[in-house]
Coordinates of C-alpha atoms in Angstrom, one line a residue:
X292 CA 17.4 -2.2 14.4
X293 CA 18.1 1.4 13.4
X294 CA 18.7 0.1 9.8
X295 CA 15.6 -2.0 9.8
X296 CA 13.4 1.8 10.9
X297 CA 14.9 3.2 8.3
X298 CA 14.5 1.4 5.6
X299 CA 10.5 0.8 6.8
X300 CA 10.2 4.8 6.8
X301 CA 11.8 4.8 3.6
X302 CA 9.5 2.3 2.0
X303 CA 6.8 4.4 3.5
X304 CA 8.6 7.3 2.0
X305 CA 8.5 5.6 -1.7
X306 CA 4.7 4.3 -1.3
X307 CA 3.4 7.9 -0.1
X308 CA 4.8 9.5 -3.4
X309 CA 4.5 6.7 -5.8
X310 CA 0.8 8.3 -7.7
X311 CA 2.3 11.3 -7.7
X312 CA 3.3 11.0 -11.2
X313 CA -1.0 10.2 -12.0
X314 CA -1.2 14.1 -12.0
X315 CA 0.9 15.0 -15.2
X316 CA -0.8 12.1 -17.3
X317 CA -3.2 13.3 -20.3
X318 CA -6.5 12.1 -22.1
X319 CA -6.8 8.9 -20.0
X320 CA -9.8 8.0 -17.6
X321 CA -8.9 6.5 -14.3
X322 CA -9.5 2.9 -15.5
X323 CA -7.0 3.2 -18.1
X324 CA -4.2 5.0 -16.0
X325 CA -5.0 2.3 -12.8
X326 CA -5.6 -0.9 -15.5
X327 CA -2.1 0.2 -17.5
X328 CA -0.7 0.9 -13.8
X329 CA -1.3 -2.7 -12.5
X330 CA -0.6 -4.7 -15.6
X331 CA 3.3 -3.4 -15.1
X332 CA 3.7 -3.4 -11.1
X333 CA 1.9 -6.5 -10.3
X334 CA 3.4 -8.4 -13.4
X335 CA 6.1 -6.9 -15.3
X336 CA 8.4 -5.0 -12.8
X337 CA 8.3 -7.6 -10.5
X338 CA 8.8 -10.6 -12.8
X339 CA 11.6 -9.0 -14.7
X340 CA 13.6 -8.1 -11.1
X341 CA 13.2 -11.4 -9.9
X342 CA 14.4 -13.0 -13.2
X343 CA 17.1 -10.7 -13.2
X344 CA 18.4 -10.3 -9.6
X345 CA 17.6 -13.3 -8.3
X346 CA 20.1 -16.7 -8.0
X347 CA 18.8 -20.1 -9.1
X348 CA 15.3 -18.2 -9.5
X349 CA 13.7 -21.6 -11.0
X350 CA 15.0 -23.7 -8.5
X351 CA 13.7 -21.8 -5.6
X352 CA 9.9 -21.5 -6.8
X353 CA 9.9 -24.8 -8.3
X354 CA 10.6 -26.2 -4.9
X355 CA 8.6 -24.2 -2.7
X356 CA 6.1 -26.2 -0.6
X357 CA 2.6 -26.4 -1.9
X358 CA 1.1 -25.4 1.0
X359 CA 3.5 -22.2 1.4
X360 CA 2.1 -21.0 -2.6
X361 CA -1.6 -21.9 -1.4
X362 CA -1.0 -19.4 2.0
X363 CA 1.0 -16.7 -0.2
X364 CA -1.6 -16.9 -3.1
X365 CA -4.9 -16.7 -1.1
X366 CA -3.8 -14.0 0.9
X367 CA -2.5 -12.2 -1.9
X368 CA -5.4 -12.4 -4.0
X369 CA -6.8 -10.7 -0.7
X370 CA -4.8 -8.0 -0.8
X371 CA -5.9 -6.9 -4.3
X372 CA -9.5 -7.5 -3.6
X373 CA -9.2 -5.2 -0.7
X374 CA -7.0 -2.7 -2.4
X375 CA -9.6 -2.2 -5.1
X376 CA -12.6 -2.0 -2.0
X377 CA -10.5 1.0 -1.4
X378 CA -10.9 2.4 -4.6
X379 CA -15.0 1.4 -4.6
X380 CA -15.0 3.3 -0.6
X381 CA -13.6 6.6 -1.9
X382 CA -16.7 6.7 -4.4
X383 CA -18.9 7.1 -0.6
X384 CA -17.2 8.8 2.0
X385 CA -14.1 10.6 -0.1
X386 CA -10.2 10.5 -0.5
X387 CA -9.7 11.5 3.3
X388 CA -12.3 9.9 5.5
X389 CA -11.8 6.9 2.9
X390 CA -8.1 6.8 3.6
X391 CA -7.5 7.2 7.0
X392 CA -10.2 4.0 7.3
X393 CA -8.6 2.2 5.1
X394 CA -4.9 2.4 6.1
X395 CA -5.8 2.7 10.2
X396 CA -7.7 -0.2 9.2
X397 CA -4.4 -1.9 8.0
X398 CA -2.1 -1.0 10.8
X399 CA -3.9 -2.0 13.2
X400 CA -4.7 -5.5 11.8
X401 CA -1.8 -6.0 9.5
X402 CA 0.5 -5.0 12.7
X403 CA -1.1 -7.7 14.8
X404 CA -1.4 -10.4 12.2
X405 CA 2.0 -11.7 12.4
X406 CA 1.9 -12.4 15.8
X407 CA 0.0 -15.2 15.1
X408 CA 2.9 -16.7 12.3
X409 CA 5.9 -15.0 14.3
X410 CA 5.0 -15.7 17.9
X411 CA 4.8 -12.7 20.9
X412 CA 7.8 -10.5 21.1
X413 CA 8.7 -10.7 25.2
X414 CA 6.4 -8.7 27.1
X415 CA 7.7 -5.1 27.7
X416 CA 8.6 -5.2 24.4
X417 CA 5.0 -6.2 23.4
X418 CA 3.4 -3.2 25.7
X419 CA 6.0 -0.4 23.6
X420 CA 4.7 -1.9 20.3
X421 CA 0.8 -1.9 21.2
X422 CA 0.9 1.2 22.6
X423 CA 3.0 2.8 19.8
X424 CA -0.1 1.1 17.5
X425 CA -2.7 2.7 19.1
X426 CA -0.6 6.7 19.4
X427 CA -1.0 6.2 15.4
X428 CA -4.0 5.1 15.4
X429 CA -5.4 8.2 17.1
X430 CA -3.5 10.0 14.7
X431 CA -5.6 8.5 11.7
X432 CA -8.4 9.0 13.2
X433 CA -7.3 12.8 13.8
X434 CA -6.5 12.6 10.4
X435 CA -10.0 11.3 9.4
X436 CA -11.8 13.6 11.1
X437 CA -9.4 16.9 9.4
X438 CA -10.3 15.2 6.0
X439 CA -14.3 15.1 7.0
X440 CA -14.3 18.7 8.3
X441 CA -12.5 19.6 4.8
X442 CA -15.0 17.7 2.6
X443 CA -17.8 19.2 4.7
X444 CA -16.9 22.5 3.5
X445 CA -16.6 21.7 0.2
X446 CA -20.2 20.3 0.0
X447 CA -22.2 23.3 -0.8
X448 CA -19.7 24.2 -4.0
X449 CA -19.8 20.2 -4.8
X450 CA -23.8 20.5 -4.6
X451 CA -23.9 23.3 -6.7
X452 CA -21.9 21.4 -9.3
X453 CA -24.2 18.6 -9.4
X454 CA -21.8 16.2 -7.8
X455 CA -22.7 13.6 -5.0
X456 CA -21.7 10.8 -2.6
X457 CA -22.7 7.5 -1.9
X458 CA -24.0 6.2 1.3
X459 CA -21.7 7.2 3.7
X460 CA -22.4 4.2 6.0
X461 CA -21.7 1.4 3.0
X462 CA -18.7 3.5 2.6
X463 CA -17.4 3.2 6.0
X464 CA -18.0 -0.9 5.5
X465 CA -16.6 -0.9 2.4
X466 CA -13.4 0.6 3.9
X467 CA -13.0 -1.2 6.6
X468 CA -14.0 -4.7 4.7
X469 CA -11.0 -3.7 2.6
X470 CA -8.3 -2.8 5.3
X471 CA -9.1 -6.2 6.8
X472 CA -8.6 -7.9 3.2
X473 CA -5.1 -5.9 2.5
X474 CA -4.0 -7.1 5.5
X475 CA -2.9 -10.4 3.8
X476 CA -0.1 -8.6 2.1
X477 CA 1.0 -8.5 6.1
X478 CA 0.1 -12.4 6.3
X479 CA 1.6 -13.7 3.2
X480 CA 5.2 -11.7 3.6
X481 CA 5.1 -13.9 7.0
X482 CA 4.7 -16.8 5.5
X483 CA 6.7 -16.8 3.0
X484 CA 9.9 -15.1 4.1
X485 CA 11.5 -18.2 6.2
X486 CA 11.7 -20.7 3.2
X487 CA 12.4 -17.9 0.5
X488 CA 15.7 -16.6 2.9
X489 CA 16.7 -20.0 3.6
X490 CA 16.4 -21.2 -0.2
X491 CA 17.5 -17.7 -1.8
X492 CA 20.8 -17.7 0.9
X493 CA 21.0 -21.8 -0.5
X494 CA 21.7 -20.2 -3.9
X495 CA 23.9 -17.7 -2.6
X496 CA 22.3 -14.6 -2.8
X497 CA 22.4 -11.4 -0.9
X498 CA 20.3 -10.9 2.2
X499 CA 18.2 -7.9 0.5
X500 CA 17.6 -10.8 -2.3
X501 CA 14.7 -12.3 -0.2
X502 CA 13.0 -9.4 -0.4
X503 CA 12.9 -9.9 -4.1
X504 CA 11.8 -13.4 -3.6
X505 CA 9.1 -12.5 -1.5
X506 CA 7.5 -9.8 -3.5
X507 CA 7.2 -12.1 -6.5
X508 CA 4.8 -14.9 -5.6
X509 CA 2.3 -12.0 -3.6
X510 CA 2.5 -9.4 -6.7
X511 CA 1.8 -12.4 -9.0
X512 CA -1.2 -13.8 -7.2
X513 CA -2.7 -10.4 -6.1
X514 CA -2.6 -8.8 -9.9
X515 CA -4.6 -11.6 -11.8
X516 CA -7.8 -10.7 -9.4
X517 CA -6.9 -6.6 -10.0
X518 CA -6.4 -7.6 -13.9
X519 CA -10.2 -9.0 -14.4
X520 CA -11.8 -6.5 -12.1
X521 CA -10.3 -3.3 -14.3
X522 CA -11.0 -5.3 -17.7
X523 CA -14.0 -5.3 -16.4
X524 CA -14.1 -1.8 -15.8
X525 CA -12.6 -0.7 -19.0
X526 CA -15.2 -2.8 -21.4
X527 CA -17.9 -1.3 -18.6
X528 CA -16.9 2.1 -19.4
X529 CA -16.2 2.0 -22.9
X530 CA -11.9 3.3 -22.1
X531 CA -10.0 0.9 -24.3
X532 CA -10.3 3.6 -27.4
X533 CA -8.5 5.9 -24.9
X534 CA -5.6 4.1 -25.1
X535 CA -5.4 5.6 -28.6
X536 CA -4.3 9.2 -27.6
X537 CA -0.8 11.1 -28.6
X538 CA 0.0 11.3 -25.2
X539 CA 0.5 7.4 -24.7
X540 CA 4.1 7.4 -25.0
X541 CA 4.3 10.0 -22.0
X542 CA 1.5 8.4 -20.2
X543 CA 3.4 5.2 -20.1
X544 CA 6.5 6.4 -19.1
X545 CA 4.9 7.8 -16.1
X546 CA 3.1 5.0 -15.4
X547 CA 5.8 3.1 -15.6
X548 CA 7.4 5.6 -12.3
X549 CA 4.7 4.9 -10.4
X550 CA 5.1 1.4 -11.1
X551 CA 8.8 0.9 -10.2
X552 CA 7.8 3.0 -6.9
X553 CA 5.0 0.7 -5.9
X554 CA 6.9 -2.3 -6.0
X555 CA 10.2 -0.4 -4.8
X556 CA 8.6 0.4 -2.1
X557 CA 6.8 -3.1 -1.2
X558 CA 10.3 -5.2 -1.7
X559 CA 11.9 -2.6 0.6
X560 CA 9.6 -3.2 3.5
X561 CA 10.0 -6.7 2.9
X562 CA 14.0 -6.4 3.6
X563 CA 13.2 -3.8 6.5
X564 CA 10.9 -6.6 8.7
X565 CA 13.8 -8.9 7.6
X566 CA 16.1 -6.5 9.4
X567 CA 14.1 -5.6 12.5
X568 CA 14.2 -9.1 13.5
X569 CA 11.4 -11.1 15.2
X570 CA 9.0 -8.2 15.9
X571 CA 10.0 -7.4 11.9
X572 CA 6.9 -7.8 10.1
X573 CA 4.5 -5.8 12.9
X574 CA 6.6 -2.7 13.8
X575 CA 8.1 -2.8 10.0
X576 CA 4.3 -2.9 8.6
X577 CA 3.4 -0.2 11.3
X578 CA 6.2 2.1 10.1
X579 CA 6.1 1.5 6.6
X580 CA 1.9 2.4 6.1
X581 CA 2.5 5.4 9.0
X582 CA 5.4 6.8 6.8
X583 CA 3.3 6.3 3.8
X584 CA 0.4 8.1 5.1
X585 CA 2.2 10.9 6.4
X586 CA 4.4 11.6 3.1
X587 CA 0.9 11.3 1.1
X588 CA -0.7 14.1 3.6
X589 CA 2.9 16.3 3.1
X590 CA 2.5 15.9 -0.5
X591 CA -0.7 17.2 -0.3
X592 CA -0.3 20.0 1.9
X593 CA 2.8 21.1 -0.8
X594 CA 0.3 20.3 -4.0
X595 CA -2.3 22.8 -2.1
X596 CA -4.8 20.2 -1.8
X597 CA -5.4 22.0 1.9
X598 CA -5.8 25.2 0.7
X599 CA -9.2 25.5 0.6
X600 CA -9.2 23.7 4.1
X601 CA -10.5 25.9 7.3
X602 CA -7.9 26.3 10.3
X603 CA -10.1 23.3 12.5
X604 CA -9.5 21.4 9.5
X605 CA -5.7 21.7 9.6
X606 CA -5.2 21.8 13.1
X607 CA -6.4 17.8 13.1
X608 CA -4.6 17.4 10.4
X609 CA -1.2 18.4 11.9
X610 CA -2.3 17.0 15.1
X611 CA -2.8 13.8 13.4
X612 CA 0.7 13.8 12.0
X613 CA 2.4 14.6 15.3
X614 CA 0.8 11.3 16.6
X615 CA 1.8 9.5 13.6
X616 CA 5.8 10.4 14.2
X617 CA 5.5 9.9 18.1
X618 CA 3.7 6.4 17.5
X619 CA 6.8 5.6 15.0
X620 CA 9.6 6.6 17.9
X621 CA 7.3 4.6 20.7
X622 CA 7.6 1.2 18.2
X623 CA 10.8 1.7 17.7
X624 CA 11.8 2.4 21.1
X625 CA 10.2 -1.0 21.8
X626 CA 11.5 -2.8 19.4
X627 CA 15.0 -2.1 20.2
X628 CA 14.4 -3.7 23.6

């Protein structure tokens, strides 16, 4: 069980650092950074590692049930519509507000979710895990509101640079609609995992392999609907010439960082729910997107992004954080029962 925590905050760990790498990249838009950035995590990383890593690879995709691809594929293709409602949410209501939506959004869905493949844990294990939930819940929302009370001080020096929101109401929806798609990264990892372990152990592969196995069918399925929308978006915009800049070289070997640490990062929570047993895929997905939320607010706070933030401001914000690592030691205390 302690192996299985640790490897969930790790993956949370990984996914709270992964666009870190975003800031050093030159002369490209967003759409040609994000397009360049899904065309490698969603189809090259993972299709090279499972080719690579994994035993009797054919054999164990050609023979997977039908309806296990149709449940994997759907709710993968879910997860990347959601993922990019994320993007479309920060446009309205900002990185903070849009983030802490977005993600409490996830845990609490994506943490319930499985119950529903997995079956109840027993019962005083089942009142640990919902009420480690909802401690890190209030700590997104305390996170929320730090990240509204910082972007409500920024708006006079925003106004007076000519920049504006959206509607912060179609935000909100936007956000939430999206948390409830992404939650099918939750669902398909369910419902995959018992064939893939039992067919990847049939070809003799390590434990961690089904991790591997799992990732590739839901990265697969989820990129083709995040490749058309940022084709889209780069014809839209007019960003394919961008590609032609000096700096590409660099650009892709960065990219390429954040790439391997997205999918790094997705493959190990997958092992982690594997580990934590029967309760795996709730507590694991309520560690791994707490972790990652907390490491992407500590990143923050060393890349001075608070800086400019008023004392009310912070004290959410650490007060958010403090319910975030609570909540983690309350789920684990309960699955361990």
């Amino acid at each position: 069980m302690i192996a299985g925590i640790i490897w969930a905050v790790s993956a949370g760990l990984i996914l709270g650092l992964y666009a870190l790498p975003e800031k050093f990249t030159k002369d490209f838009k967003y759409e040609n950074t994000w397009s360049l950035f899904f065309v490698l995590t969603m189809f090259v990383v993972p299709t090279i590692t499972s080719v690579v890593l994994i035993d009797g690879f054919s054999e164990i995709f050609g023979n997977m049930p039908g309806d296990i691809w149709l449940k994997m594929g759907l709710a993968s293709i879910l997860w990347g519509t959601g993922v990019m409602m994320w993007g479309k949410a920060i446009n309205h209501i900002g990185l903070s507000l849009g983030f802490s939506i977005f993600i409490g959004t996830i845990i609490l869905i994506g943490s319930l979710l499985p119950f529903a493949v997995d079956g109840l844990p027993d019962q005083s294990s089942l009142y640990y895990i919902i009420a480690g939930i909802v401690v890190v819940l209030i700590g997104v929302i305390f996170n929320g509101k730090a990240g509204i009370i910082r972007e409500k001080d920024q708006n006079a020096q925003e106004a007076a640079e000519g920049q504006t929101k959206g509607n912060i109401v179609v935000g909100i929806i936007i956000a939430v609609v999206g948390g409830l798609l992404a939650t099918g990264f939750s669902y398909a990892n369910a419902v995959g995992r018992p064939y893939l372990h039992e067919a990847s152990q049939a070809q003799g592969n390590a434990d961690w392999i089904t991790a591997v196995c799992v990732m590739f069918p839901i990265f697969i399925s989820g990129g083709i609907v995040m490749t058309i929308y940022f084709a889209w978006q780069l014809t839209q915009k007019k960003a394919w010439v961008d590609f032609k800049t000096p700096h590409l070289s660099k650009n892709f070997l960065l990219i390429l960082v954040m790439a391997v640490f997205h999918y790094a990062a997705s493959a190990i929570f997958a092992y982690a729910a594997y580990l934590l047993g029967d309760a795996g895929n709730s507590v694991g997905y309520a560690i791994f997107n707490t972790s990652s939320v907390a490491t992407a607010i500590i990143s923050g706070l060393i890349t001075k992004e608070w800086i400019g933030a008023s004392s009310k401001a912070k004290g959410f914000l650490y007060a958010g954080l403090a319910c975030m690592v609570i909540g983690i030691i309350i789920i684990g205390v309960g699955n361990g029962m």
